[in-house]
Structure formats: structure tokens, C-alpha cells
XYZ file of N, CA, C and O in Angstrom:
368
model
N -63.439 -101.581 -56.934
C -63.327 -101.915 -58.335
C -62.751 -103.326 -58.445
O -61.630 -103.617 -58.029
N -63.669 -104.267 -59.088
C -62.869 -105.310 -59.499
C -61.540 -105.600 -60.367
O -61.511 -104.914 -61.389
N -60.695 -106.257 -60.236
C -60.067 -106.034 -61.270
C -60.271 -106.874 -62.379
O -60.937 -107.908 -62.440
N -59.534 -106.235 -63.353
C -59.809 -106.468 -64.783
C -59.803 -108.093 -65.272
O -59.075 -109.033 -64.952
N -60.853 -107.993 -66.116
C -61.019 -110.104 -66.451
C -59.734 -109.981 -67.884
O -59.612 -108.856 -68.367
N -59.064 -110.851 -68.339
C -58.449 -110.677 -69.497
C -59.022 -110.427 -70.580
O -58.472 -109.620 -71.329
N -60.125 -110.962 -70.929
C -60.876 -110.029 -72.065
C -60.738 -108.376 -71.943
O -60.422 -107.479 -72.724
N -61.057 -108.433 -70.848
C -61.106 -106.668 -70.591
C -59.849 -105.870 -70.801
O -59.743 -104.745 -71.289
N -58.969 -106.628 -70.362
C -57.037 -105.505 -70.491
C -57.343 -105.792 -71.820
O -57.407 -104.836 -72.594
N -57.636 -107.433 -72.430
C -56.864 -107.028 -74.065
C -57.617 -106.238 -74.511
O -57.021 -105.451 -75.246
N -59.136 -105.960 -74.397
C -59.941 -104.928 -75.545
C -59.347 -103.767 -75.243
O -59.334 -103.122 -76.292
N -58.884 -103.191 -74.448
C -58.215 -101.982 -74.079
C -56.716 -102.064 -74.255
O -56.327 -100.922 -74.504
N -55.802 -102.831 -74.236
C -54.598 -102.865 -74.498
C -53.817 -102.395 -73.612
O -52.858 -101.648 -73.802
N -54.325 -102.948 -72.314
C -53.224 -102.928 -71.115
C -53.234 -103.953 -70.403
O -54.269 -104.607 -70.270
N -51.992 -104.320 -69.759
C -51.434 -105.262 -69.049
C -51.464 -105.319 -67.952
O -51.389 -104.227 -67.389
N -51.616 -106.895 -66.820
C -51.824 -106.826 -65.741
C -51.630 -105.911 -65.157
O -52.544 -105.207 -64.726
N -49.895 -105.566 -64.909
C -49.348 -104.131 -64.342
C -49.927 -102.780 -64.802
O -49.921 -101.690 -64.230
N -50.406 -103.139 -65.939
C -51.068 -101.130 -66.127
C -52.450 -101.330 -65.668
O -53.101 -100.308 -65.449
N -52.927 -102.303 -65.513
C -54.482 -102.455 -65.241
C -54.694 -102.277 -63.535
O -55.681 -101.733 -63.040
N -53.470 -102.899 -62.701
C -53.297 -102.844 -61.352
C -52.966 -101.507 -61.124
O -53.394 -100.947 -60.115
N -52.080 -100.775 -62.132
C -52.054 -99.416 -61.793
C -52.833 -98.431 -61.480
O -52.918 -97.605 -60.571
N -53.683 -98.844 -62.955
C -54.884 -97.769 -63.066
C -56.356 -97.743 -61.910
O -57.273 -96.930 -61.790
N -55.979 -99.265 -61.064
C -56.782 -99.195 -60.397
C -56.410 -98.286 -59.308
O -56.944 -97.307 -58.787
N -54.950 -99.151 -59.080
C -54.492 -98.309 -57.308
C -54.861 -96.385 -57.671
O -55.124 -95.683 -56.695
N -54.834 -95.683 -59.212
C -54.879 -94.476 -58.995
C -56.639 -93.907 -59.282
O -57.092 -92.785 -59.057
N -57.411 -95.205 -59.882
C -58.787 -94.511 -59.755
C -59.191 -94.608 -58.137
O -59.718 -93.659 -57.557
N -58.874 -95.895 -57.472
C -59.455 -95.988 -55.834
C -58.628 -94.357 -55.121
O -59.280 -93.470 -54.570
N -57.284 -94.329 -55.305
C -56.964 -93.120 -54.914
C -57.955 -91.265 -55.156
O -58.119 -90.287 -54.427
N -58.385 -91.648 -56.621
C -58.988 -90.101 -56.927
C -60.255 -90.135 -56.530
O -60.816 -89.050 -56.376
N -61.010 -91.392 -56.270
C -62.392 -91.183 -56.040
C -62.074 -91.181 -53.992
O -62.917 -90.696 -53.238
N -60.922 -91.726 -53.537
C -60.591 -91.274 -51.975
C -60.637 -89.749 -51.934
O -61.426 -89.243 -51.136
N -59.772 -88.838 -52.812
C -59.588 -87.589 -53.088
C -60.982 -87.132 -53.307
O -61.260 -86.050 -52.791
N -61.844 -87.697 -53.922
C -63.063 -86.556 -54.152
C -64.077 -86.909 -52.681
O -64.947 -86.116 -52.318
N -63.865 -87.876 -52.137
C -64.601 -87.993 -51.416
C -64.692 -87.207 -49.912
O -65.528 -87.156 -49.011
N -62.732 -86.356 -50.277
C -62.404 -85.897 -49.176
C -62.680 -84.058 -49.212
O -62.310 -83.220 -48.390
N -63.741 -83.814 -50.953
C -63.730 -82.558 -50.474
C -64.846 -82.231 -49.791
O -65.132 -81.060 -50.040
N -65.441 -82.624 -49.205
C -66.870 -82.727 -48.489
C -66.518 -83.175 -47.200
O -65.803 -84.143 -46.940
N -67.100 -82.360 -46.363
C -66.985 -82.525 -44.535
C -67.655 -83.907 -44.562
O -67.015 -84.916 -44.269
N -69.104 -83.948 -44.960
C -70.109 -84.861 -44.428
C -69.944 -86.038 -46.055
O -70.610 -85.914 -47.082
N -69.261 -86.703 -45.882
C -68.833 -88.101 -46.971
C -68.182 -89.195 -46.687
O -67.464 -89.313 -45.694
N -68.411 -90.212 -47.666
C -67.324 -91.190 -47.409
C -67.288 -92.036 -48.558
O -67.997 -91.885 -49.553
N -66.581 -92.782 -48.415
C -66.024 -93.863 -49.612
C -66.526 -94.826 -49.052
O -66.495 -95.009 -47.835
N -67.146 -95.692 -50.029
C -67.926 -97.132 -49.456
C -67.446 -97.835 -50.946
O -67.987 -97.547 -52.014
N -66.053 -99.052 -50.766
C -65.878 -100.191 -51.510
C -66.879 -101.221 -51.477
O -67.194 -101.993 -50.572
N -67.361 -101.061 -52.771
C -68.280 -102.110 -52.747
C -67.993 -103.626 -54.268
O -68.587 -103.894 -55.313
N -66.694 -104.256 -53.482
C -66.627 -105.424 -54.257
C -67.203 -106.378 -55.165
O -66.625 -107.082 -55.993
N -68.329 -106.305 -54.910
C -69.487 -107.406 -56.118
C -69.955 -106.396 -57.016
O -70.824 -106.863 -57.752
N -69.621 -104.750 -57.317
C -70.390 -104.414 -58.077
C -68.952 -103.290 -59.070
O -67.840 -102.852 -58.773
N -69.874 -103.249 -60.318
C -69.336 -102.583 -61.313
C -69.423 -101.134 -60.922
O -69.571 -100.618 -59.815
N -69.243 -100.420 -62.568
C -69.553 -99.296 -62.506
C -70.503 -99.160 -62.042
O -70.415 -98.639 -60.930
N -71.601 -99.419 -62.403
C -73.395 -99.220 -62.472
C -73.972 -99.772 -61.045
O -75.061 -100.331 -61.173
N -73.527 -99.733 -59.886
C -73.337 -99.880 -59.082
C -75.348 -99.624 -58.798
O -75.868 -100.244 -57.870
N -76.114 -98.806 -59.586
C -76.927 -98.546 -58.977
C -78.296 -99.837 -59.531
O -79.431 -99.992 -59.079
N -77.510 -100.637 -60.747
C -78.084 -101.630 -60.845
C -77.836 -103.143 -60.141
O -78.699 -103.950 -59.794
N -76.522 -103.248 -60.057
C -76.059 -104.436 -58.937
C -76.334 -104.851 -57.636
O -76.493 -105.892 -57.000
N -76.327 -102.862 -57.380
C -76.722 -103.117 -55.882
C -77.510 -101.797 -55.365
O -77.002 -100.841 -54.779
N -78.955 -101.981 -55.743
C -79.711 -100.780 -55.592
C -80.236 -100.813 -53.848
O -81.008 -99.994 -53.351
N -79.558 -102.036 -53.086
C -79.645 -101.621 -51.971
C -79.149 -100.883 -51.286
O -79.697 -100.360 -50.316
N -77.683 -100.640 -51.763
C -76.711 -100.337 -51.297
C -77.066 -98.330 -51.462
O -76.728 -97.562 -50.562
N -77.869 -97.780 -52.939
C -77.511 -96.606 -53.010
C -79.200 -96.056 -52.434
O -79.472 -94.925 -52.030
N -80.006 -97.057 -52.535
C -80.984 -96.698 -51.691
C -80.733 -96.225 -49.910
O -81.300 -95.270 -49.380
N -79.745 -97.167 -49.212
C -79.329 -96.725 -48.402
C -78.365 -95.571 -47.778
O -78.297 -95.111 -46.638
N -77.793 -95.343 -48.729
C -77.151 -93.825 -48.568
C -78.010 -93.178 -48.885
O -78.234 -92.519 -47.870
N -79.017 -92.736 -49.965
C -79.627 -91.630 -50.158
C -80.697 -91.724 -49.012
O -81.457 -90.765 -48.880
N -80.795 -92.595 -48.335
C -81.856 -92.470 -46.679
C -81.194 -92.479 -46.136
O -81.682 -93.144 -45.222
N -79.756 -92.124 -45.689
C -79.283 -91.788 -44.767
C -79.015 -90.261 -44.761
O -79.147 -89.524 -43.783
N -78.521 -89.814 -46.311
C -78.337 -88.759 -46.689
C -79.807 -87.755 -46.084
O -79.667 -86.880 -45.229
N -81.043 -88.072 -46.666
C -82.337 -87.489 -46.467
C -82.489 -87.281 -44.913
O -82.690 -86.166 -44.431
N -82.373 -88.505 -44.112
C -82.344 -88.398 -42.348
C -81.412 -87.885 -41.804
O -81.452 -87.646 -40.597
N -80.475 -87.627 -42.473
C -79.451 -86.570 -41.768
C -79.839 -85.257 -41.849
O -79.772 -84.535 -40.854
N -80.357 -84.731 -43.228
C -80.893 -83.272 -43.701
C -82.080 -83.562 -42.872
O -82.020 -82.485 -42.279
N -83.056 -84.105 -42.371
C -84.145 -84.253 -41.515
C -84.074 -83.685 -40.426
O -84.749 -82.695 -40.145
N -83.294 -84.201 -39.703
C -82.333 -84.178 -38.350
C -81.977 -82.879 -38.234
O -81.907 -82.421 -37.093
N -81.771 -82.284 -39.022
C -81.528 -80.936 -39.194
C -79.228 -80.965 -39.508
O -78.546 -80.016 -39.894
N -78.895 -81.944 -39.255
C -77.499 -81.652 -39.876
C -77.038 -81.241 -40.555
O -77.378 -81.668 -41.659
N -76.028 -80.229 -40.584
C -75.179 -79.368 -41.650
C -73.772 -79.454 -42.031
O -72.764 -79.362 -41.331
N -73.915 -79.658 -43.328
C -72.006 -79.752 -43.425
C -71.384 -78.400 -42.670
O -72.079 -77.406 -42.459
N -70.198 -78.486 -42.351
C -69.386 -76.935 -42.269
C -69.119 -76.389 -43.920
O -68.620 -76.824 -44.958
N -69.898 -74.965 -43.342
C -69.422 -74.260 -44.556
C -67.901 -74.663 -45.199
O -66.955 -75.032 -44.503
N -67.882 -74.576 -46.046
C -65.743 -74.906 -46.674
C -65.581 -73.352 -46.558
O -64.701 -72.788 -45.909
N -66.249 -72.945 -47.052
C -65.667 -71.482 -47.613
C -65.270 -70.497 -46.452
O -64.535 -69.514 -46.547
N -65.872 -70.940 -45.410
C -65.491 -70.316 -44.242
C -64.380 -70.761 -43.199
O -64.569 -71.840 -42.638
N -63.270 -70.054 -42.891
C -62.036 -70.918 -42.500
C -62.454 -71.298 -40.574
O -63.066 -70.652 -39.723
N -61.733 -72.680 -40.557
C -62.461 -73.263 -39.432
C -62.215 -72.858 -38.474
O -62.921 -73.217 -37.531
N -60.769 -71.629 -38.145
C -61.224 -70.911 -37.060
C -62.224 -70.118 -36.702
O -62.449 -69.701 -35.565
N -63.094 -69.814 -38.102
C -64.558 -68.976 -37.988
C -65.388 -69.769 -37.287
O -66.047 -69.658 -36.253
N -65.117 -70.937 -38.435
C -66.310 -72.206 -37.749
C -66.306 -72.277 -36.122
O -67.265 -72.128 -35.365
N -65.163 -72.505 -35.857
C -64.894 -72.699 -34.132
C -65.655 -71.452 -33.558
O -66.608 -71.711 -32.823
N -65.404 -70.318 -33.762
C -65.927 -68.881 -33.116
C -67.459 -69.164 -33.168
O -68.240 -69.348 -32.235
N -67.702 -69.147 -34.679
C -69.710 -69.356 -34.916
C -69.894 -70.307 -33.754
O -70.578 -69.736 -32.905
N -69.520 -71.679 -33.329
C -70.060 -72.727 -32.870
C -70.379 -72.235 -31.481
O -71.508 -72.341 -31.003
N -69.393 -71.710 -30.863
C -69.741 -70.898 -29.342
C -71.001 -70.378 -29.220
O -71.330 -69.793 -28.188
């Protein structure tokens, strides 16, 4: 996430410090969602906004072909729902 241009805090009505805040805790929750999934990751991508899929449609073209060649490949997340000492037993 870039941070905020001053036009942007004032239309919203927060200040450097709440704007630096709100970043350090959105990069934190989208770390958190990224961690409920075995097979994920977080990819910072600096030159682009929200809309990430217009800035940089290389970027989400390439995950969703990596995503597709992994399911190809035949790769599977670990079940969640199943606790990973199961997982360990199944894998034998």
C-alpha cells in the first residue's frame, strides 16, 4: 500500500500518524488472511493501488497461472479441518 498523498488524509480527515497507522494494521490483516490458507502468500506490490488488477494485470495474471498449474499438477492444500497429526498419519 502506498502511503497516503495529502489530498487523500485531508478528504478523509486523518493525519500522517493515523494514516501510517492504518496502514501498519491493514498490511498486518491482509498478512493474517493470507495465513488462513496452507497454499498462499502475500505479494507487496508497491506501484499499485487498490485495483491492483488494472495497474498491474501482469502481476494477477500470473498468480492465477500459477494457481491453475499447481491444481494441474495435481497439488492439494492440507485439509484445515483435519488436525495435522491426522494429516501426518494419512501421508504414510
Amino acid at each position: 500500500m502506498q502511503p497516503f498523498t495529502a489530498e487523500a488524509r485531508e478528504s478523509i480527515g486523518l493525519s500522517v500518524e493515523e494514516t501510517t497507522a492504518l496502514q501498519r494494521i491493514w498490511e498486518k490483516l491482509n498478512k493474517d488472511a493470507a495465513a488462513w490458507s496452507t497454499h498462499s502468500r502475500q505479494q507487496s506490490v508497491p506501484d499499485s493501488l487498490h485495483y491492483i488488477r488494472f495497474q498491474r494485470p501482469d502481476l494477477v495474471i500470473q498468480a492465477i497461472t500459477e494457481v491453475v498449474n499447481s491444481v494441474r499438477a495435481g497439488e492439494k492444500p492440507a485439509d484445515f479441518h483435519t488436525p495435522a497429526s491426522e494429516q501426518a498419519e494419512n501421508a504414510k
